[in-house]
CSV table of C-alpha atoms and ligand atoms in Angstrom, one decimal:
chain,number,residue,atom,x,y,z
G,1,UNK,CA,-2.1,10.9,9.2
G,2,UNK,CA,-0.4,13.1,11.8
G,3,UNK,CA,1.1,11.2,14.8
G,4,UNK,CA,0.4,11.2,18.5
G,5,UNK,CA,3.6,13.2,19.1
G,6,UNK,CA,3.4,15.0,16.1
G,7,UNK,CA,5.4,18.4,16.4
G,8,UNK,CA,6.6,17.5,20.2
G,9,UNK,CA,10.4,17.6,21.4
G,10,UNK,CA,11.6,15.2,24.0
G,11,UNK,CA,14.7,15.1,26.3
G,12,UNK,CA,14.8,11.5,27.6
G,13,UNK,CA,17.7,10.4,29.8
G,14,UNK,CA,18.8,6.8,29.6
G,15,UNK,CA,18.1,7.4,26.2
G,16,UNK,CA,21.2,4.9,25.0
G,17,UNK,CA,19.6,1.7,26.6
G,18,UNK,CA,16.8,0.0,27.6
G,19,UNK,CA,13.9,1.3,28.0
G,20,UNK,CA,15.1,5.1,27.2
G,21,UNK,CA,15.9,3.7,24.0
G,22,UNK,CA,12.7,2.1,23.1
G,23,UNK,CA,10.5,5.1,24.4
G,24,UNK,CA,12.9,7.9,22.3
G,25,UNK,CA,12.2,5.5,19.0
G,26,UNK,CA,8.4,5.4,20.0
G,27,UNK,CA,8.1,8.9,20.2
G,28,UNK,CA,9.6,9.2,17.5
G,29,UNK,CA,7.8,6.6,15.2
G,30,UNK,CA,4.9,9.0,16.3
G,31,UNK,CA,6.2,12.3,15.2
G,32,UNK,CA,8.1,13.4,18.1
G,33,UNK,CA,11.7,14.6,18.0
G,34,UNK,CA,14.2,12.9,20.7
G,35,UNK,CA,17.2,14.1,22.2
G,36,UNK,CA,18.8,11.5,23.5
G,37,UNK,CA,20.5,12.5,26.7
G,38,UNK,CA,23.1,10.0,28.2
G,39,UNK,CA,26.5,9.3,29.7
G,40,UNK,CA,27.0,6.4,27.0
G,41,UNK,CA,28.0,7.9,23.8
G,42,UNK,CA,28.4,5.1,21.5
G,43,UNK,CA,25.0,3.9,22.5
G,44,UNK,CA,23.5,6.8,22.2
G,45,UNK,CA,24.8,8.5,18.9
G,46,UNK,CA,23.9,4.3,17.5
G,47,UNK,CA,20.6,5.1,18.8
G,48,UNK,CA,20.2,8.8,17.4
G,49,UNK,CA,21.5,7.4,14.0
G,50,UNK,CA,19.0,4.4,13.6
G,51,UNK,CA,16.2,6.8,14.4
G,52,UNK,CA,17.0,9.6,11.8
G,53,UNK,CA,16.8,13.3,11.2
G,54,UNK,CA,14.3,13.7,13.8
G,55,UNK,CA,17.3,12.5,16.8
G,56,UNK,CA,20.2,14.1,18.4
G,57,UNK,CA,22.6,13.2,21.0
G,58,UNK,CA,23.5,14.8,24.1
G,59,UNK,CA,26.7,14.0,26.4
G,60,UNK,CA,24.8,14.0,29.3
G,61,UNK,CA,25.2,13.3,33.3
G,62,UNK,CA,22.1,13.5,35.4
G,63,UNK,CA,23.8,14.2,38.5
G,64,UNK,CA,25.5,17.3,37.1
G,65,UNK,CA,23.3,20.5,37.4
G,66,UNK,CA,25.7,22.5,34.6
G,67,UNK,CA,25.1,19.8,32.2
G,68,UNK,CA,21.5,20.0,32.3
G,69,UNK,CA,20.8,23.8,32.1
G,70,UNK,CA,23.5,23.4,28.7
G,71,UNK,CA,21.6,20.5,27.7
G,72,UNK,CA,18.1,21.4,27.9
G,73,UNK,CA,18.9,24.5,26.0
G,74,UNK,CA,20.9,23.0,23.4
G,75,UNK,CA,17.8,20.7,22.8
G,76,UNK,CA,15.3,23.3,22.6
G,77,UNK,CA,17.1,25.8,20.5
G,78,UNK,CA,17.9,22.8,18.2
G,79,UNK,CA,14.3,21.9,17.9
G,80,UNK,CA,12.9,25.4,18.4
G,81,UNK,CA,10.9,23.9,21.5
G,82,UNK,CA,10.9,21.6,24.9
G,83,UNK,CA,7.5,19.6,25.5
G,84,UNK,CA,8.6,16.8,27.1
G,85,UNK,CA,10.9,15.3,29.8
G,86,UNK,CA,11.5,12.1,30.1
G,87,UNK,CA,13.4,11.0,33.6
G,88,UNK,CA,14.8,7.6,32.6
G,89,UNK,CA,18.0,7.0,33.5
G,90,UNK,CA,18.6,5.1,36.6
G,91,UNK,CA,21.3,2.2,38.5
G,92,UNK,CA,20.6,-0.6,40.4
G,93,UNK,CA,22.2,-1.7,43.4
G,94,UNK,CA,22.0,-4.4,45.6
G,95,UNK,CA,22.5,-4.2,49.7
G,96,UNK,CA,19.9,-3.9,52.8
G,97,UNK,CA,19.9,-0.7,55.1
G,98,UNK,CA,22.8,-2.6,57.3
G,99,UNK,CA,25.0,-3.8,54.5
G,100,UNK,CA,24.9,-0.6,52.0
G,101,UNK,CA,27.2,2.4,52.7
G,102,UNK,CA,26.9,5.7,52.8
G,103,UNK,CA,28.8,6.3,49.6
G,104,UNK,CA,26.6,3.9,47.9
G,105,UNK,CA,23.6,5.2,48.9
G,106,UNK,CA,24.7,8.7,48.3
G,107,UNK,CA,25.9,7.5,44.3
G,108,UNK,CA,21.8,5.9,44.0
G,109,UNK,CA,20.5,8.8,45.1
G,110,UNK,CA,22.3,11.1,42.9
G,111,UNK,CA,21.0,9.6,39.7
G,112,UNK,CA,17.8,8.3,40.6
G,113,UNK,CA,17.0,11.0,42.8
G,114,UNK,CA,19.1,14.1,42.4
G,115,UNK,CA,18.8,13.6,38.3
G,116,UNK,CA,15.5,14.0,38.4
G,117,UNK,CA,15.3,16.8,40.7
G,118,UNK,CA,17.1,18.9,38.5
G,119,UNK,CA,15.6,18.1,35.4
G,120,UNK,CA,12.1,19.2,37.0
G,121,UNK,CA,13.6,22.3,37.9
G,122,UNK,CA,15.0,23.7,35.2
G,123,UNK,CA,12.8,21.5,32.4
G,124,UNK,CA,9.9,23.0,33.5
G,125,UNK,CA,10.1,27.1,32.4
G,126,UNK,CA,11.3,25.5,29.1
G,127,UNK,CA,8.4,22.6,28.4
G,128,UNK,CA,6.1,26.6,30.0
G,129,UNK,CA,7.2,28.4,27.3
G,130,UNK,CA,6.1,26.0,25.0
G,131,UNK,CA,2.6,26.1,26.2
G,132,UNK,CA,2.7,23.4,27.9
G,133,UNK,CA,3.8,19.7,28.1
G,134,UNK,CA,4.1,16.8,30.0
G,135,UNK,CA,7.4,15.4,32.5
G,136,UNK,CA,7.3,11.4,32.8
G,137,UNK,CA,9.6,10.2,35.7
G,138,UNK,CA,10.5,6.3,35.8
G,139,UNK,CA,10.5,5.2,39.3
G,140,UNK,CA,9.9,1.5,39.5
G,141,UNK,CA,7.9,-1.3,41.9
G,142,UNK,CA,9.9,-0.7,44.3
G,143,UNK,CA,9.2,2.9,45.0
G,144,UNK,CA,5.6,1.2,46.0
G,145,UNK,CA,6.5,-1.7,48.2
G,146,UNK,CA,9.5,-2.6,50.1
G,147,UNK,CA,12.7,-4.9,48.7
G,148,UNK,CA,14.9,-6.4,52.0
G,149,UNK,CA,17.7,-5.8,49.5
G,150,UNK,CA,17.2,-2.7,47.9
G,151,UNK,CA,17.4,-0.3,50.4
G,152,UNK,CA,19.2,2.7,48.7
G,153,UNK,CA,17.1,1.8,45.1
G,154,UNK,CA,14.1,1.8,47.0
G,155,UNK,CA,14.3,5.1,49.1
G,156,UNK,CA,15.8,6.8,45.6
G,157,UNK,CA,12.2,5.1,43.3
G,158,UNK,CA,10.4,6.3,46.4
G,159,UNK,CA,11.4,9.4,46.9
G,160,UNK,CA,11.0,10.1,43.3
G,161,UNK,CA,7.3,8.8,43.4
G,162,UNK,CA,6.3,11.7,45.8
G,163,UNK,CA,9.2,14.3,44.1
G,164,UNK,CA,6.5,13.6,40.6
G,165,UNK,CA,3.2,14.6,42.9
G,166,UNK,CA,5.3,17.6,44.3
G,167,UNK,CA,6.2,18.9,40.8
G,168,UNK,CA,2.4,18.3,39.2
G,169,UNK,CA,0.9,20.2,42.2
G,170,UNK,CA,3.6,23.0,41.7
G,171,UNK,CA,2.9,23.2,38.0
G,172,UNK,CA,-0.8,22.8,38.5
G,173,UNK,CA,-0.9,25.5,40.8
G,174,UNK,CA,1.1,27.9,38.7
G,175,UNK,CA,-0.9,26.9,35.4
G,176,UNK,CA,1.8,26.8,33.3
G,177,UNK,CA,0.4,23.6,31.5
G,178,UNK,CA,3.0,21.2,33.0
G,179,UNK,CA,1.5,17.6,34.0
G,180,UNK,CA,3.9,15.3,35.6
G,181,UNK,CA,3.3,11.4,36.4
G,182,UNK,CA,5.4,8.1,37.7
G,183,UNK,CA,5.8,5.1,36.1
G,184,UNK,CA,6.5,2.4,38.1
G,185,UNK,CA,7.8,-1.1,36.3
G,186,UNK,CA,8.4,-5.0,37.4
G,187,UNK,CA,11.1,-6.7,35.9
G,188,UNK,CA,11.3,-5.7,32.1
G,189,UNK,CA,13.9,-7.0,29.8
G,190,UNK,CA,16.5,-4.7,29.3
G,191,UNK,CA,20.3,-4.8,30.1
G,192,UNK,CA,19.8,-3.9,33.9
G,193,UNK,CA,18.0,-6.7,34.1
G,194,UNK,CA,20.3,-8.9,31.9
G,195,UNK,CA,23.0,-7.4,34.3
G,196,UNK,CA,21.4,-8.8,37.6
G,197,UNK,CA,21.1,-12.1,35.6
G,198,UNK,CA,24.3,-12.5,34.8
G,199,UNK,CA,26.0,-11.1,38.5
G,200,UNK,CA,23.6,-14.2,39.6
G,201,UNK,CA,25.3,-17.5,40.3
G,202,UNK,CA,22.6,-19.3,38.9
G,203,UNK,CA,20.9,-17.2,35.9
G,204,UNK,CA,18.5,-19.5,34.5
G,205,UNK,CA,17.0,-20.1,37.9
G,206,UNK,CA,16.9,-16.0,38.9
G,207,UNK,CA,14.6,-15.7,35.3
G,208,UNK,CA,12.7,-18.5,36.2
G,209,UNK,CA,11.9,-16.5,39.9
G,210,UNK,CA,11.4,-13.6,38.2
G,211,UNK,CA,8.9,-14.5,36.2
G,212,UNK,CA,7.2,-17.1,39.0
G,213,UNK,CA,7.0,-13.3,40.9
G,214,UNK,CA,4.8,-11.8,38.0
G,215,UNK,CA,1.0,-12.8,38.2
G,216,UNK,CA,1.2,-12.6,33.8
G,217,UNK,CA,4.2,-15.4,34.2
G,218,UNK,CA,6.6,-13.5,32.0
G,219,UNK,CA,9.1,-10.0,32.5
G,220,UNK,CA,7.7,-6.8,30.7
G,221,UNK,CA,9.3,-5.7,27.4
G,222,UNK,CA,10.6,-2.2,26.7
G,223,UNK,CA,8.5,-1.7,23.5
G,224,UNK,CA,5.2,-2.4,26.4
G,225,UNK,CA,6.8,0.3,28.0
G,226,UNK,CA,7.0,2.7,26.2
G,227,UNK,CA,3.6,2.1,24.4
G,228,UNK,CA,2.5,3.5,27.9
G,229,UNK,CA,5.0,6.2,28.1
G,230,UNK,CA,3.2,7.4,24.6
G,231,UNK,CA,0.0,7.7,25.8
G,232,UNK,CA,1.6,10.1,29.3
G,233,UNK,CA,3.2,12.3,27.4
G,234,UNK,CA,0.7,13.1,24.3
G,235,UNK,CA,-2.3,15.4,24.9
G,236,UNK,CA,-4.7,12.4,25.0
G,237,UNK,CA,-3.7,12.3,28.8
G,238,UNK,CA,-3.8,15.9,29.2
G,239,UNK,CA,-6.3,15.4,32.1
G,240,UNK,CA,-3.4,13.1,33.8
G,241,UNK,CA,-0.9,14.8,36.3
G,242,UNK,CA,0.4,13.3,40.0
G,243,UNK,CA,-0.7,10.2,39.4
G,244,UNK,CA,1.4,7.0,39.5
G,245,UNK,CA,0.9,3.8,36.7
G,246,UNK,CA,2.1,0.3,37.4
G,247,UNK,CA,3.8,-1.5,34.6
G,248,UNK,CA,4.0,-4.5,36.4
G,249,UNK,CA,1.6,-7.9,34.7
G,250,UNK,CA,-0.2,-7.5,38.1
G,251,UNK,CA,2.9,-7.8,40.6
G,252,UNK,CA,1.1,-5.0,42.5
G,253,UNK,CA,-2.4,-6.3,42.9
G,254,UNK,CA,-1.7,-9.4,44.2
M,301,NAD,N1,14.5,-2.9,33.5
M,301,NAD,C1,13.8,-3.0,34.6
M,301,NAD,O1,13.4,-4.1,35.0
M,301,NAD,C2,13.3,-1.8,35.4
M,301,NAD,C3,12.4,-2.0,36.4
M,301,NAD,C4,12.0,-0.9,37.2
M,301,NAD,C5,12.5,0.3,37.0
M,301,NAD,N2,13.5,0.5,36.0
M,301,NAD,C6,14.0,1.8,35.8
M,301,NAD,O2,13.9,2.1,34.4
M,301,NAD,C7,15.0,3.0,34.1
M,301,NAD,C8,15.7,2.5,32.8
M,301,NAD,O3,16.2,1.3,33.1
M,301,NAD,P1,16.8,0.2,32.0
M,301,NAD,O4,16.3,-1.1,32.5
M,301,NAD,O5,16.4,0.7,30.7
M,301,NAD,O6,18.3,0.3,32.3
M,301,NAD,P2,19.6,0.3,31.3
M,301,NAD,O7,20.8,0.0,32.2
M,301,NAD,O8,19.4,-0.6,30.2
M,301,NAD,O9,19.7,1.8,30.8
M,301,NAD,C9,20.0,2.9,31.7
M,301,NAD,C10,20.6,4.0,30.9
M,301,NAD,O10,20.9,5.1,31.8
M,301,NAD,C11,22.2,5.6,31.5
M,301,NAD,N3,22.7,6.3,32.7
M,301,NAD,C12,23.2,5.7,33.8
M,301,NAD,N4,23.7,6.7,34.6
M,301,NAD,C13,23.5,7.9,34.0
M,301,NAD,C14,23.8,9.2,34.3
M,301,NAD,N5,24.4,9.5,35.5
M,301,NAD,N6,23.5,10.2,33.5
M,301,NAD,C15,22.9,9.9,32.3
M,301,NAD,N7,22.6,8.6,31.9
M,301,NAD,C16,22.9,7.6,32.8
M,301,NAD,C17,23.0,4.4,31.1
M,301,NAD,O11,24.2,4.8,30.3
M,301,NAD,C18,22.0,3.6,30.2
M,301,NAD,O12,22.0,4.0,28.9
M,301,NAD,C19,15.9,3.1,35.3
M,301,NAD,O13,15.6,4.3,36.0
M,301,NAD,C20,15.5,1.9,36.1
M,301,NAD,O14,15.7,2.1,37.5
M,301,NAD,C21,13.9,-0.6,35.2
Protein backbone atom coordinates (compact mmCIF):
# COMPACT_ATOMS: atom_id res chain seq x y z
CA UNK A 1 0.00 0.00 0.00
CA UNK A 2 1.33 3.39 -1.14
CA UNK A 3 2.05 5.90 1.67
CA UNK A 4 0.70 9.27 2.50
CA UNK A 5 3.85 11.02 1.17
CA UNK A 6 4.41 8.56 -1.33
CA UNK A 7 6.50 10.15 -4.27
CA UNK A 8 6.88 13.77 -2.24
CA UNK A 9 10.39 15.51 -1.56
CA UNK A 10 10.79 17.51 1.66
CA UNK A 11 13.37 20.18 2.73
CA UNK A 12 12.97 20.43 6.51
CA UNK A 13 15.29 22.63 8.60
CA UNK A 14 16.09 21.58 12.10
CA UNK A 15 16.09 18.38 10.53
CA UNK A 16 19.15 17.15 12.99
CA UNK A 17 17.12 17.42 16.23
CA UNK A 18 13.96 17.44 17.82
CA UNK A 19 11.15 17.71 16.26
CA UNK A 20 12.87 18.19 12.55
CA UNK A 21 14.09 14.96 13.15
CA UNK A 22 11.02 13.06 13.99
CA UNK A 23 8.92 14.79 11.25
CA UNK A 24 11.88 14.05 8.38
CA UNK A 25 11.70 10.09 9.61
CA UNK A 26 7.76 10.41 9.53
CA UNK A 27 7.65 11.53 6.14
CA UNK A 28 9.73 9.28 5.38
CA UNK A 29 8.15 6.10 7.00
CA UNK A 30 5.34 7.37 4.64
CA UNK A 31 7.03 7.50 1.37
CA UNK A 32 8.46 10.79 1.33
CA UNK A 33 12.06 11.71 0.59
CA UNK A 34 13.82 14.15 3.26
CA UNK A 35 16.56 16.45 2.95
CA UNK A 36 17.71 17.18 5.97
CA UNK A 37 18.80 20.76 6.11
CA UNK A 38 20.81 21.93 9.22
CA UNK A 39 23.77 23.69 10.72
CA UNK A 40 24.59 20.38 12.84
CA UNK A 41 26.36 17.96 10.67
CA UNK A 42 26.92 15.04 12.82
CA UNK A 43 23.28 15.09 13.82
CA UNK A 44 22.19 15.46 10.73
CA UNK A 45 24.22 13.01 8.41
CA UNK A 46 23.29 10.37 11.92
CA UNK A 47 19.81 11.23 11.06
CA UNK A 48 20.05 10.95 7.10
CA UNK A 49 21.85 7.49 7.72
CA UNK A 50 19.22 5.88 10.12
CA UNK A 51 16.53 6.79 7.67
CA UNK A 52 18.10 5.29 4.44
CA UNK A 53 18.27 5.75 0.75
CA UNK A 54 15.37 7.87 0.74
CA UNK A 55 17.63 10.92 3.04
CA UNK A 56 20.24 13.34 2.32
CA UNK A 57 22.00 15.93 4.15
CA UNK A 58 22.45 19.49 3.57
CA UNK A 59 25.06 21.96 5.37
CA UNK A 60 22.60 24.41 5.95
CA UNK A 61 22.17 28.07 7.69
CA UNK A 62 18.75 29.54 7.67
CA UNK A 63 19.80 32.94 8.09
CA UNK A 64 21.95 32.75 4.93
CA UNK A 65 20.04 33.60 1.63
CA UNK A 66 23.08 31.94 -0.66
CA UNK A 67 22.74 28.83 1.16
CA UNK A 68 19.25 28.36 0.55
CA UNK A 69 18.87 29.20 -3.26
CA UNK A 70 22.18 26.31 -3.34
CA UNK A 71 20.26 24.14 -1.11
CA UNK A 72 16.92 24.04 -2.35
CA UNK A 73 18.29 23.23 -5.81
CA UNK A 74 20.61 20.73 -4.73
CA UNK A 75 17.56 18.99 -3.11
CA UNK A 76 15.40 19.08 -5.97
CA UNK A 77 17.75 18.14 -8.69
CA UNK A 78 18.70 15.28 -6.29
CA UNK A 79 15.17 14.12 -5.99
CA UNK A 80 13.99 15.31 -9.48
CA UNK A 81 11.33 17.53 -7.39
CA UNK A 82 10.48 20.09 -4.37
CA UNK A 83 6.89 19.45 -2.69
CA UNK A 84 7.46 20.39 0.54
CA UNK A 85 9.01 22.86 2.96
CA UNK A 86 9.30 22.39 6.26
CA UNK A 87 10.40 25.66 8.45
CA UNK A 88 11.71 23.95 11.60
CA UNK A 89 14.52 25.18 12.86
CA UNK A 90 14.39 27.68 15.52
CA UNK A 91 16.38 29.11 19.21
CA UNK A 92 15.17 29.99 22.24
CA UNK A 93 16.00 32.72 24.30
CA UNK A 94 15.20 34.05 27.44
CA UNK A 95 14.90 38.07 28.44
CA UNK A 96 11.72 40.62 28.67
CA UNK A 97 11.55 43.70 26.19
CA UNK A 98 13.83 45.69 28.92
CA UNK A 99 16.40 43.14 29.68
CA UNK A 100 17.01 41.65 25.91
CA UNK A 101 19.34 43.55 23.57
CA UNK A 102 19.37 44.50 20.38
CA UNK A 103 21.90 41.99 19.24
CA UNK A 104 19.91 39.31 20.73
CA UNK A 105 16.81 40.14 19.39
CA UNK A 106 18.32 40.77 15.99
CA UNK A 107 20.14 36.88 16.26
CA UNK A 108 16.16 35.42 17.13
CA UNK A 109 14.89 37.12 14.52
CA UNK A 110 17.23 35.97 11.97
CA UNK A 111 16.44 32.34 12.38
CA UNK A 112 13.05 32.20 13.43
CA UNK A 113 12.06 34.94 11.31
CA UNK A 114 14.47 35.86 8.57
CA UNK A 115 14.96 31.73 7.92
CA UNK A 116 11.71 31.36 7.11
CA UNK A 117 11.23 34.38 5.00
CA UNK A 118 13.66 33.17 2.69
CA UNK A 119 12.76 29.74 2.38
CA UNK A 120 9.12 30.98 1.32
CA UNK A 121 10.59 32.97 -1.18
CA UNK A 122 12.58 31.09 -3.09
CA UNK A 123 10.80 27.46 -1.99
CA UNK A 124 7.88 28.35 -3.50
CA UNK A 125 8.67 28.57 -7.66
CA UNK A 126 10.35 25.23 -6.83
CA UNK A 127 7.42 23.26 -4.68
CA UNK A 128 5.21 25.47 -8.42
CA UNK A 129 6.98 23.63 -10.69
CA UNK A 130 6.08 20.57 -9.14
CA UNK A 131 2.49 21.14 -9.34
CA UNK A 132 1.99 22.04 -6.30
CA UNK A 133 2.79 21.36 -2.56
CA UNK A 134 2.46 22.32 0.74
CA UNK A 135 5.09 24.91 3.18
CA UNK A 136 4.60 24.01 7.04
CA UNK A 137 6.14 26.77 9.28
CA UNK A 138 6.68 25.95 13.14
CA UNK A 139 5.92 28.89 15.10
CA UNK A 140 5.06 27.93 18.67
CA UNK A 141 2.40 29.07 21.72
CA UNK A 142 3.95 31.84 21.95
CA UNK A 143 3.34 33.35 18.64
CA UNK A 144 -0.50 33.25 20.01
CA UNK A 145 -0.23 34.63 23.55
CA UNK A 146 2.21 36.65 25.33
CA UNK A 147 5.40 35.25 27.54
CA UNK A 148 6.83 38.27 30.09
CA UNK A 149 10.04 36.58 29.27
CA UNK A 150 10.16 35.86 25.79
CA UNK A 151 10.05 38.98 24.18
CA UNK A 152 12.41 38.51 21.13
CA UNK A 153 10.96 34.53 20.76
CA UNK A 154 7.62 35.77 20.88
CA UNK A 155 7.75 38.74 18.32
CA UNK A 156 9.95 36.19 15.96
CA UNK A 157 6.84 32.94 16.44
CA UNK A 158 4.54 35.93 15.95
CA UNK A 159 5.63 37.37 13.20
CA UNK A 160 6.03 34.10 11.58
CA UNK A 161 2.31 33.32 12.31
CA UNK A 162 1.08 36.18 10.09
CA UNK A 163 4.40 35.84 7.54
CA UNK A 164 2.42 31.88 6.91
CA UNK A 165 -1.21 33.79 6.13
CA UNK A 166 0.83 36.24 3.87
CA UNK A 167 2.58 33.47 1.87
CA UNK A 168 -0.87 31.18 1.49
CA UNK A 169 -2.86 34.26 0.32
CA UNK A 170 0.12 35.09 -2.14
CA UNK A 171 0.16 31.54 -3.38
CA UNK A 172 -3.52 31.23 -3.42
CA UNK A 173 -3.93 34.21 -5.37
CA UNK A 174 -1.30 33.25 -7.95
CA UNK A 175 -2.65 29.47 -8.18
CA UNK A 176 0.36 27.97 -8.26
CA UNK A 177 -0.94 25.07 -5.88
CA UNK A 178 1.16 26.22 -2.86
CA UNK A 179 -0.84 25.89 0.62
CA UNK A 180 1.02 27.19 3.59
CA UNK A 181 0.01 26.69 7.46
CA UNK A 182 1.55 27.35 11.26
CA UNK A 183 1.92 25.07 13.78
CA UNK A 184 2.09 26.35 16.92
CA UNK A 185 3.35 23.82 19.99
CA UNK A 186 3.50 23.79 24.09
CA UNK A 187 6.29 22.35 25.68
CA UNK A 188 7.33 19.09 23.70
CA UNK A 189 10.19 17.00 24.70
CA UNK A 190 12.94 17.65 22.71
CA UNK A 191 16.55 18.98 23.52
CA UNK A 192 15.38 22.75 23.54
CA UNK A 193 13.30 21.86 26.04
CA UNK A 194 15.83 19.52 27.85
CA UNK A 195 18.16 22.66 27.47
CA UNK A 196 15.82 25.11 29.48
CA UNK A 197 15.63 22.23 31.98
CA UNK A 198 18.88 21.88 32.57
CA UNK A 199 19.97 26.11 32.56
CA UNK A 200 17.12 25.86 35.43
CA UNK A 201 18.38 25.86 38.95
CA UNK A 202 15.90 23.51 40.00
CA UNK A 203 15.03 21.09 36.94
CA UNK A 204 12.73 18.69 38.44
CA UNK A 205 10.59 21.43 39.76
CA UNK A 206 10.60 23.50 36.09
CA UNK A 207 9.09 19.84 34.59
CA UNK A 208 6.77 19.59 37.20
CA UNK A 209 5.42 23.46 36.20
CA UNK A 210 5.57 22.66 32.90
CA UNK A 211 3.40 20.12 32.89
CA UNK A 212 0.98 21.65 35.86
CA UNK A 213 0.69 24.57 32.75
CA UNK A 214 -0.75 21.83 30.27
CA UNK A 215 -4.52 21.08 30.76
CA UNK A 216 -3.46 17.08 29.47
CA UNK A 217 -0.89 17.17 32.59
CA UNK A 218 2.09 16.01 30.46
CA UNK A 219 4.69 17.94 27.66
CA UNK A 220 3.97 16.90 23.94
CA UNK A 221 6.29 14.37 22.19
CA UNK A 222 7.92 14.88 18.84
CA UNK A 223 6.57 11.73 17.20
CA UNK A 224 2.70 13.66 18.28
CA UNK A 225 4.13 16.23 16.31
CA UNK A 226 4.97 15.22 13.52
CA UNK A 227 1.95 12.78 13.18
CA UNK A 228 0.19 16.33 12.69
CA UNK A 229 2.82 17.69 10.42
CA UNK A 230 1.90 14.46 8.15
CA UNK A 231 -1.44 15.07 7.73
CA UNK A 232 -0.43 19.36 6.56
CA UNK A 233 1.73 18.52 4.21
CA UNK A 234 0.01 15.31 2.29
CA UNK A 235 -2.90 16.12 -0.13
CA UNK A 236 -5.52 14.93 2.47
CA UNK A 237 -5.32 18.62 3.67
CA UNK A 238 -5.22 20.04 0.36
CA UNK A 239 -8.23 22.19 1.19
CA UNK A 240 -5.91 23.60 4.23
CA UNK A 241 -3.84 26.93 3.62
CA UNK A 242 -3.40 30.15 6.27
CA UNK A 243 -4.65 28.55 8.91
CA UNK A 244 -2.86 28.09 12.28
CA UNK A 245 -3.03 24.43 14.49
CA UNK A 246 -2.25 24.26 18.20
CA UNK A 247 -0.22 21.37 19.37
CA UNK A 248 -0.62 22.30 22.70
CA UNK A 249 -2.88 19.28 25.24
CA UNK A 250 -5.29 22.33 25.47
CA UNK A 251 -2.73 25.15 26.87
CA UNK A 252 -4.68 27.44 24.45
CA UNK A 253 -8.31 26.82 25.33
CA UNK A 254 -8.13 27.25 28.78
N1 LIG B 1 10.33 21.80 21.79
C1 LIG B 1 9.40 22.66 22.15
O1 LIG B 1 8.87 22.62 23.26
C2 LIG B 1 8.92 23.70 21.18
C3 LIG B 1 7.77 24.44 21.50
C4 LIG B 1 7.33 25.41 20.62
C5 LIG B 1 8.00 25.63 19.43
N2 LIG B 1 9.12 24.90 19.13
C6 LIG B 1 9.79 25.18 17.87
O2 LIG B 1 10.01 23.97 17.17
C7 LIG B 1 11.18 24.08 16.36
C8 LIG B 1 12.09 22.88 16.63
O3 LIG B 1 12.45 22.90 17.99
P1 LIG B 1 13.11 21.66 18.75
O4 LIG B 1 12.50 21.61 20.09
O5 LIG B 1 13.08 20.46 17.89
O6 LIG B 1 14.61 22.23 18.91
P2 LIG B 1 16.04 21.52 18.86
O7 LIG B 1 16.94 22.48 19.53
O8 LIG B 1 15.95 20.11 19.35
O9 LIG B 1 16.36 21.46 17.30
C9 LIG B 1 16.55 22.63 16.54
C10 LIG B 1 17.42 22.30 15.36
O10 LIG B 1 17.59 23.52 14.60
C11 LIG B 1 18.95 23.61 14.19
N3 LIG B 1 19.30 25.01 13.93
C12 LIG B 1 19.51 26.00 14.82
N4 LIG B 1 19.88 27.13 14.20
C13 LIG B 1 19.91 26.84 12.87
C14 LIG B 1 20.24 27.58 11.71
N5 LIG B 1 20.63 28.87 11.80
N6 LIG B 1 20.14 26.98 10.51
C15 LIG B 1 19.79 25.68 10.42
N7 LIG B 1 19.49 24.91 11.48
C16 LIG B 1 19.57 25.49 12.69
C17 LIG B 1 19.74 22.99 15.35
O11 LIG B 1 21.05 22.59 14.94
C18 LIG B 1 18.84 21.82 15.74
O12 LIG B 1 19.18 20.66 15.01
C19 LIG B 1 11.82 25.43 16.71
O13 LIG B 1 11.46 26.39 15.72
C20 LIG B 1 11.17 25.78 18.04
O14 LIG B 1 11.13 27.18 18.27
C21 LIG B 1 9.59 23.94 19.98
Amino acid sequence: MAGRLEGKAAFITGGASGLGRAMAQAFAAEGASVAIADIDRGRGEAVARGIGARAIFLAHDVTDEEQWVANLAAAASAFGRLDTLVNNAGIGTRGTVESTSLEEWRRIHAVNLDGPFLGCKHAIPLIAKAGGGAILNISSVAGLIGARDSAAYCSSKGGLRLLTKSVAMHCAHRKNGVRCNSVHPVYTDTPMVGQMLAESRQPEKMLEAMKAMIPLGRLGTPEELAAMAVYLVSDEAAFVTGAEFVFDGGYTAN
